[in-house]
Coordinates of C-alpha atoms in Angstrom, one line a residue:
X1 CA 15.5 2.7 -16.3
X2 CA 17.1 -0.7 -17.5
X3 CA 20.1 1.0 -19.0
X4 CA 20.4 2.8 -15.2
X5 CA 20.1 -0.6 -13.5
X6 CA 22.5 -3.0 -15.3
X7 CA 25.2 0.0 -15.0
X8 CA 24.5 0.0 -10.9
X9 CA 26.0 -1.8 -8.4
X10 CA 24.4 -1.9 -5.9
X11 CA 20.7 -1.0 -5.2
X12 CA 18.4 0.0 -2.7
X13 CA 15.2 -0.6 -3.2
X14 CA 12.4 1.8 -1.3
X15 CA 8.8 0.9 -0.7
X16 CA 6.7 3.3 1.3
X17 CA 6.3 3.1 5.2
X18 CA 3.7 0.8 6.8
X19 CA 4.0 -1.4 3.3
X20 CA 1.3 -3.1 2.3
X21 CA 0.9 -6.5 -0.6
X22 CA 1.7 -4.2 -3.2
X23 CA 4.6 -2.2 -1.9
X24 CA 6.7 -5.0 0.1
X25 CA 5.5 -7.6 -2.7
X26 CA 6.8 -5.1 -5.7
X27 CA 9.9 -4.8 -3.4
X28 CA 11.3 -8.2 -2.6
X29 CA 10.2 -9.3 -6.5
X30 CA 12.5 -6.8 -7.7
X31 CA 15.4 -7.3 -4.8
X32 CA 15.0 -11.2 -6.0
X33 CA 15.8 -10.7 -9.7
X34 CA 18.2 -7.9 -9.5
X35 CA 20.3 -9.9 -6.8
X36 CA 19.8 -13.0 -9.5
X37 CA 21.3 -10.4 -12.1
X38 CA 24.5 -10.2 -9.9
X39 CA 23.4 -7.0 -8.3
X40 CA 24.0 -5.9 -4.1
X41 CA 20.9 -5.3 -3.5
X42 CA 19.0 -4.0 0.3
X43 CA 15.0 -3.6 0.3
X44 CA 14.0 -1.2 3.4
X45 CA 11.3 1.7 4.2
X46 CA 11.3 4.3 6.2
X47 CA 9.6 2.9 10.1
X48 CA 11.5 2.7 13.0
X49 CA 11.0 0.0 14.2
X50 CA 10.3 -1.8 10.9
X51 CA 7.3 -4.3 11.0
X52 CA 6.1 -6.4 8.6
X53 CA 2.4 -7.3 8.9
X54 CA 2.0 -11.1 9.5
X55 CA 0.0 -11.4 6.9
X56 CA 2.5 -11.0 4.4
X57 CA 5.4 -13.1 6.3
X58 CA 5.1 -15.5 3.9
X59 CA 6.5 -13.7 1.2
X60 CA 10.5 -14.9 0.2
X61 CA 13.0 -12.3 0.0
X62 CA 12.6 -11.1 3.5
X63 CA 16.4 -11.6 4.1
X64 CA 17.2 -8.8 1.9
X65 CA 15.4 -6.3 4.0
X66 CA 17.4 -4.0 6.0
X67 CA 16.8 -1.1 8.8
X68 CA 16.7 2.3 7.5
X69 CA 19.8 3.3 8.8
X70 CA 21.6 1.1 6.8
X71 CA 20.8 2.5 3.8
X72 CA 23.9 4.5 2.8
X73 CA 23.8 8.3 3.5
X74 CA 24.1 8.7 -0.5
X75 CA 23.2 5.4 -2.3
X76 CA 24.6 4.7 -5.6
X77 CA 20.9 4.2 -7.3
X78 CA 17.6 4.1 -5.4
X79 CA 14.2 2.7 -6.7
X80 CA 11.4 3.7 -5.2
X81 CA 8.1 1.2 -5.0
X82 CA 4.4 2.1 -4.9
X83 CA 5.7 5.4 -3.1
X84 CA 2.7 7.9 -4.0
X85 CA 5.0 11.4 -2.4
X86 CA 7.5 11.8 -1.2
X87 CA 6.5 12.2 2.6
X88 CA 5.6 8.2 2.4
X89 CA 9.3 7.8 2.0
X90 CA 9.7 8.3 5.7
X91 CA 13.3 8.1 7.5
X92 CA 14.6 7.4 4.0
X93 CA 13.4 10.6 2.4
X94 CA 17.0 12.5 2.6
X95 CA 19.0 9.5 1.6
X96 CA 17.0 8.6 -1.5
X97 CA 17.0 12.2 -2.8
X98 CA 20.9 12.1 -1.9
X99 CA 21.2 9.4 -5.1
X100 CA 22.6 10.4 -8.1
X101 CA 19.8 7.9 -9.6
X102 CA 16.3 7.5 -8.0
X103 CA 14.0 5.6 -10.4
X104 CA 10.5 6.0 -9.4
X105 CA 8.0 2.8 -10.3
X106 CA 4.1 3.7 -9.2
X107 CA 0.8 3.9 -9.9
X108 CA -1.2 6.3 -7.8
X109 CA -2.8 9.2 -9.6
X110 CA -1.9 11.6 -6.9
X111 CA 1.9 11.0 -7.3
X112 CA 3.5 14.2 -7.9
X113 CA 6.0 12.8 -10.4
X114 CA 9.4 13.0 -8.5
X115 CA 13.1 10.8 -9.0
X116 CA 15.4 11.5 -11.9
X117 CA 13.7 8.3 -13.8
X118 CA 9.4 7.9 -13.2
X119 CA 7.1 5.6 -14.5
X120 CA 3.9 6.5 -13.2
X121 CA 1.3 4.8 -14.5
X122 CA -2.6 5.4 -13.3
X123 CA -4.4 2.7 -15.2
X124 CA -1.7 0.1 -13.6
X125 CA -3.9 -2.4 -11.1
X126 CA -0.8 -2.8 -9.0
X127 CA 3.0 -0.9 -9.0
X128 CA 3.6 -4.9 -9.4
X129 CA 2.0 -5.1 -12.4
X130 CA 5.0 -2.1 -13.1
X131 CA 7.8 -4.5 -12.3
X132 CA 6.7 -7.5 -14.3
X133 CA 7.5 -5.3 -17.0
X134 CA 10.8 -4.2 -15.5
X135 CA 12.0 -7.6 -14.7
X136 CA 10.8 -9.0 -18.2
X137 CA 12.7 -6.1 -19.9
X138 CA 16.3 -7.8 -17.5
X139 CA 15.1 -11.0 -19.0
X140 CA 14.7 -12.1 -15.3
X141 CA 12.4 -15.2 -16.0
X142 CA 9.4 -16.2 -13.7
X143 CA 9.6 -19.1 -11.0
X144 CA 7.5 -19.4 -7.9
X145 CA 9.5 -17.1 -5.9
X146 CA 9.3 -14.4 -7.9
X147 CA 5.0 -14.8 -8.8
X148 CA 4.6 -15.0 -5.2
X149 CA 5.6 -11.3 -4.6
X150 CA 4.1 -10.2 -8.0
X151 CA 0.4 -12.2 -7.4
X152 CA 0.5 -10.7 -3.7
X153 CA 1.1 -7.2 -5.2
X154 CA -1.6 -7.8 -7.9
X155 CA -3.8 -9.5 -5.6
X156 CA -3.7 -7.0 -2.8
X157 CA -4.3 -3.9 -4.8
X158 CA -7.4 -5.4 -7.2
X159 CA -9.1 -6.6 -3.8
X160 CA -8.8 -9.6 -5.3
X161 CA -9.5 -9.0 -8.6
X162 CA -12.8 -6.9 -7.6
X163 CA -11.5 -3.5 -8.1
X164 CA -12.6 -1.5 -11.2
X165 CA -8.5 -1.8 -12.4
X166 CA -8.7 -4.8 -13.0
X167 CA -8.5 -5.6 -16.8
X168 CA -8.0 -8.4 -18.8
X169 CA -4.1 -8.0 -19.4
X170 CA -4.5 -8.3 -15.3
X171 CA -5.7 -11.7 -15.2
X172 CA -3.1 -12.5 -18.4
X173 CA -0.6 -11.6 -16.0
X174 CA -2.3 -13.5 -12.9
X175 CA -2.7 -16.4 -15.5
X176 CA 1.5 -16.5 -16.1
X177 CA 2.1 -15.9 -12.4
X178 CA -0.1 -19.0 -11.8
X179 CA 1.5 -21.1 -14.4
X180 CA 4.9 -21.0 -12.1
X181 CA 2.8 -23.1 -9.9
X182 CA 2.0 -20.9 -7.1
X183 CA -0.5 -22.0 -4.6
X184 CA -2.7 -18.8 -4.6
X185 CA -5.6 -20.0 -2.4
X186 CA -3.2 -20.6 0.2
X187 CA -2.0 -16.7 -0.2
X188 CA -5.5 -15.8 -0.6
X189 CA -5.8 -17.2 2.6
X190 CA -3.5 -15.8 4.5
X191 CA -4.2 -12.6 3.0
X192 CA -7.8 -12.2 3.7
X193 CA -9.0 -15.4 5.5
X194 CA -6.4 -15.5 8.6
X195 CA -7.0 -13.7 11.9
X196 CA -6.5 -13.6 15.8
X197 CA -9.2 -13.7 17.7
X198 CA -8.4 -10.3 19.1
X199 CA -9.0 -9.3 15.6
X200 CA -12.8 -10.2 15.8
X201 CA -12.9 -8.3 19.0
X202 CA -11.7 -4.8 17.5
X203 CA -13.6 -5.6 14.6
X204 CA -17.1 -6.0 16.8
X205 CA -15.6 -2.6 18.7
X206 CA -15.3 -0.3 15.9
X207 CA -18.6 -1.8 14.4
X208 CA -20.4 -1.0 17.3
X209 CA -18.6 2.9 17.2
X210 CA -20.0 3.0 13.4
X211 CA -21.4 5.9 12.6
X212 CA -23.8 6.7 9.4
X213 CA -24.2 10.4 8.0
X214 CA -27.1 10.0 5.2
X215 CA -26.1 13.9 4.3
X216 CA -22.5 13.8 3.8
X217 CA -21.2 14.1 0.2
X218 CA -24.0 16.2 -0.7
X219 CA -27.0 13.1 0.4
X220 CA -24.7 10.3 -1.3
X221 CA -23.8 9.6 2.8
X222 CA -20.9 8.5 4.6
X223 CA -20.2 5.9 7.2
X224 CA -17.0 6.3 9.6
X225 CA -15.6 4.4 12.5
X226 CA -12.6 4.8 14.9
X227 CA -10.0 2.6 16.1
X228 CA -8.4 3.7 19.5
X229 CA -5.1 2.2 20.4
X230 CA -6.3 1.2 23.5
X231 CA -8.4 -1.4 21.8
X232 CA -5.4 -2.7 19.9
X233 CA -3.1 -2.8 22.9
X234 CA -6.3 -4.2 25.4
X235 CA -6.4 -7.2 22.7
X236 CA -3.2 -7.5 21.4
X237 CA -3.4 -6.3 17.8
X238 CA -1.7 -4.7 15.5
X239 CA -2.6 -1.8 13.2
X240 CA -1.4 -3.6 10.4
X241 CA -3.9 -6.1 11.5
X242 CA -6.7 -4.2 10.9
X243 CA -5.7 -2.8 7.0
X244 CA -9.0 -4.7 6.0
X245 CA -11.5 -3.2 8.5
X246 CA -12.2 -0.5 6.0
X247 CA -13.4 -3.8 3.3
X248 CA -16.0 -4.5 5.8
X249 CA -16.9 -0.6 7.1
X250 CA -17.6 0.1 3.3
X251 CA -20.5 -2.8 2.6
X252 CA -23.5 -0.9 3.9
X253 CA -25.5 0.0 0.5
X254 CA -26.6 3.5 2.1
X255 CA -23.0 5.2 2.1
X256 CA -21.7 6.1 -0.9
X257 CA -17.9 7.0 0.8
X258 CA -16.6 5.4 3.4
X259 CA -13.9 5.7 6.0
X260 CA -11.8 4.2 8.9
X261 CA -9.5 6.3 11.6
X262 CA -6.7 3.9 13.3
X263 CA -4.8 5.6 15.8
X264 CA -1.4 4.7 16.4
X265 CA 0.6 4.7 20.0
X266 CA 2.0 8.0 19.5
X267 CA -2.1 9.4 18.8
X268 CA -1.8 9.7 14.8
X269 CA -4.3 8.9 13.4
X270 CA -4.2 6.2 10.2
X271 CA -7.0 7.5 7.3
X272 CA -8.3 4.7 5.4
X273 CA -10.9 5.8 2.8
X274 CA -12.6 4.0 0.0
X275 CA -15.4 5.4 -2.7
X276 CA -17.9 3.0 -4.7
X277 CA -17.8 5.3 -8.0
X278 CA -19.3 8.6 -7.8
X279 CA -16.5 10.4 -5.5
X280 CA -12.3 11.0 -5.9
X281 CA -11.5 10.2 -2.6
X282 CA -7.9 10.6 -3.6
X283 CA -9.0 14.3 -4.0
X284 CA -10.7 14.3 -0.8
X285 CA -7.3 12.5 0.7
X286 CA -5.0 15.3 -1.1
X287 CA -6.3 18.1 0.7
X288 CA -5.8 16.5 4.1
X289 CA -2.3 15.7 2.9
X290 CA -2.4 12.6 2.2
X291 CA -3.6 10.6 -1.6
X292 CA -3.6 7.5 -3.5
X293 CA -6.4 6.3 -5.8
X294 CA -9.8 7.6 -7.5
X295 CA -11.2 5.4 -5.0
X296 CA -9.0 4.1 -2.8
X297 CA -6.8 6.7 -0.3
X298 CA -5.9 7.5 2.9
X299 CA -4.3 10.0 5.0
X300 CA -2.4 11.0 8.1
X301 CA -3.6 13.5 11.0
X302 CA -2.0 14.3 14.3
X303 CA -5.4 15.6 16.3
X304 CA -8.1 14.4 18.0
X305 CA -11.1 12.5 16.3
X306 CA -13.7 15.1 16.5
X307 CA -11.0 17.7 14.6
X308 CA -9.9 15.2 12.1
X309 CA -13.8 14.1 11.3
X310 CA -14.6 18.0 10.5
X311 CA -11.7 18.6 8.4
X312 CA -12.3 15.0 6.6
X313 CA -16.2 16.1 6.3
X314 CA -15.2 19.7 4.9
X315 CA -12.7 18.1 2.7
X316 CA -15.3 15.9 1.1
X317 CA -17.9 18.6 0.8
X318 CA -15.2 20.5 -1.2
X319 CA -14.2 18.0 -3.3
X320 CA -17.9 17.3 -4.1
X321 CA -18.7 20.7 -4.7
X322 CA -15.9 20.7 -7.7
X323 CA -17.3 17.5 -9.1
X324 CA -20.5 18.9 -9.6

């Protein structure tokens, strides 16, 4: 991969659509260094139209972040970031298959292992955590631009550091990104702590939809909610917004696997599901189409509630049933 890079040009760098910390943060880290390196570089993904979640506007790099259809019809090297398959590649599936080059940096589980160069790496807490590595091995050194994109990555995809990823080479790294000077409580707080107020009013709306199935995952229980989009429009929220309803949807101590539904304007509904230990949601998420962690994954359906909550539920039984 760094033999691939310093011979390259120009690069366009990939994250998946609807980016998250992890993805936009991994992105802009690497556009940074390799535009330091003397590289043309372009960071985009695959929306029309492209929005960033206001929670991560803080984040430096943004300028190099360019429309999909800019990206050339057959770039000269493409890496993708914290893209778990290929369909999360959106409108820039074709054009980063059309490259000669597509280096693939990631750590979900259920990535298929595609691109002409892949480091896939499970036990990674963050594809951040991935391009520390990368960007150590261009002898790009840290500053404060650079750890902000890397500690948002890292930050985002441990919840924090809660997550059962987290290891101590994690906080090593967290410890180096800090040293730059960084203020991290003031990301932490934009991250997590920083709302509308139309926020709290979706939030109290798909609390009070709740539901709690004691039986689901063979009697380790389930609790679901919905968002409609007519709750985001009536309040003026975004879906991105709402990325940390499922945090709060997965508390109750009853429910072993938990998951939120966020429709979009189009009626698509947004999977976000999360597991405490004892199921592979990312197994559950795979046979819906979608993937991502052992306990952390999500998926896409184009139906109504009721149809997507019986495949999800049948989907979960199955996946149970193997475990056992």
């Amino acid at each position: 991969m760094v033999e691939a890079v310093r011979r390259a040009g120009t690069i366009d760098l990939v994250c998946h659509v609807n980016p998250d910390g992890d993805a936009l943060g991994s992105a802009l880290a690497a556009g940074i260094a390799l535009r330091r390196l003397g590289h043309r570089v372009r960071v985009s993904f695959g929306d029309d139209p492209q929005v960033i979640p206001e929670s991560l506007s803080f984040l430096p790099g943004q300028e190099l972040i360019v429309p999909a259809a800019e990206v050339p019809r057959i770039p000269e090297l493409v890496i993708c970031l914290d893209v778990a398959a290929e369909s999360r590649l959106g409108l820039l599936h074709e054009k980063a298959f059309a490259a000669p080059v597509l280096i693939v940096l990631d750590h979900h589980a259920s990535n298929p292992g595609f691109g002409t160069h892949r480091l896939i790496d499970p036990s990674a807490p963050a594809t951040a955590v991935l391009v520390d590595e990368l960007l150590r091995r261009l002898g790009v050194p840290l500053d404060q631009e650079l750890a902000t994109c890397l500690y948002t990555g890292i930050a985002t995809d441990t919840g924090s550091f809660r997550y059962r990823a987290t290891t101590p080479a994690t906080h090593e790294l967290a410890g180096r990104l800090l040293a730059t000077g960084i203020r991290h409580d003031l990301i932490s707080r934009t991250l997590w702590d920083t709302s509308s107020f139309g926020y709290l009013k979706v939030l109290a709306a798909a609390l009070d939809r709740a539901v709690y199935e004691p039986g689901a995952a063979d009697g380790l229980g389930l609790v679901w909610t919905w968002v409609p989009y007519q709750d985001l429009a009536l309040f003026g929220v975004t879906v991105e917004e709402i990325e940390g309803l499922i945090d709060v949807v997965r508390r109750p101590a009853e429910a072993e696997v938990a998951l939120v539904l966020k429709q979009d304007p189009d009626g698509t509904l947004r999977g976000s599901c999360r597991a405490k230990g004892a199921v592979d949601v990312s197994a559950v998420c795979a046979r819906l189409g979608g993937g991502g962690h052992l306990f952390a994954a999500g998926f896409e359906a184009r139906e109504e509630v009721p149809a997507a909550m019986a495949r999800f539920r049948a989907a979960l039984a199955a996946t149970v049933a193997l475990q056992d």
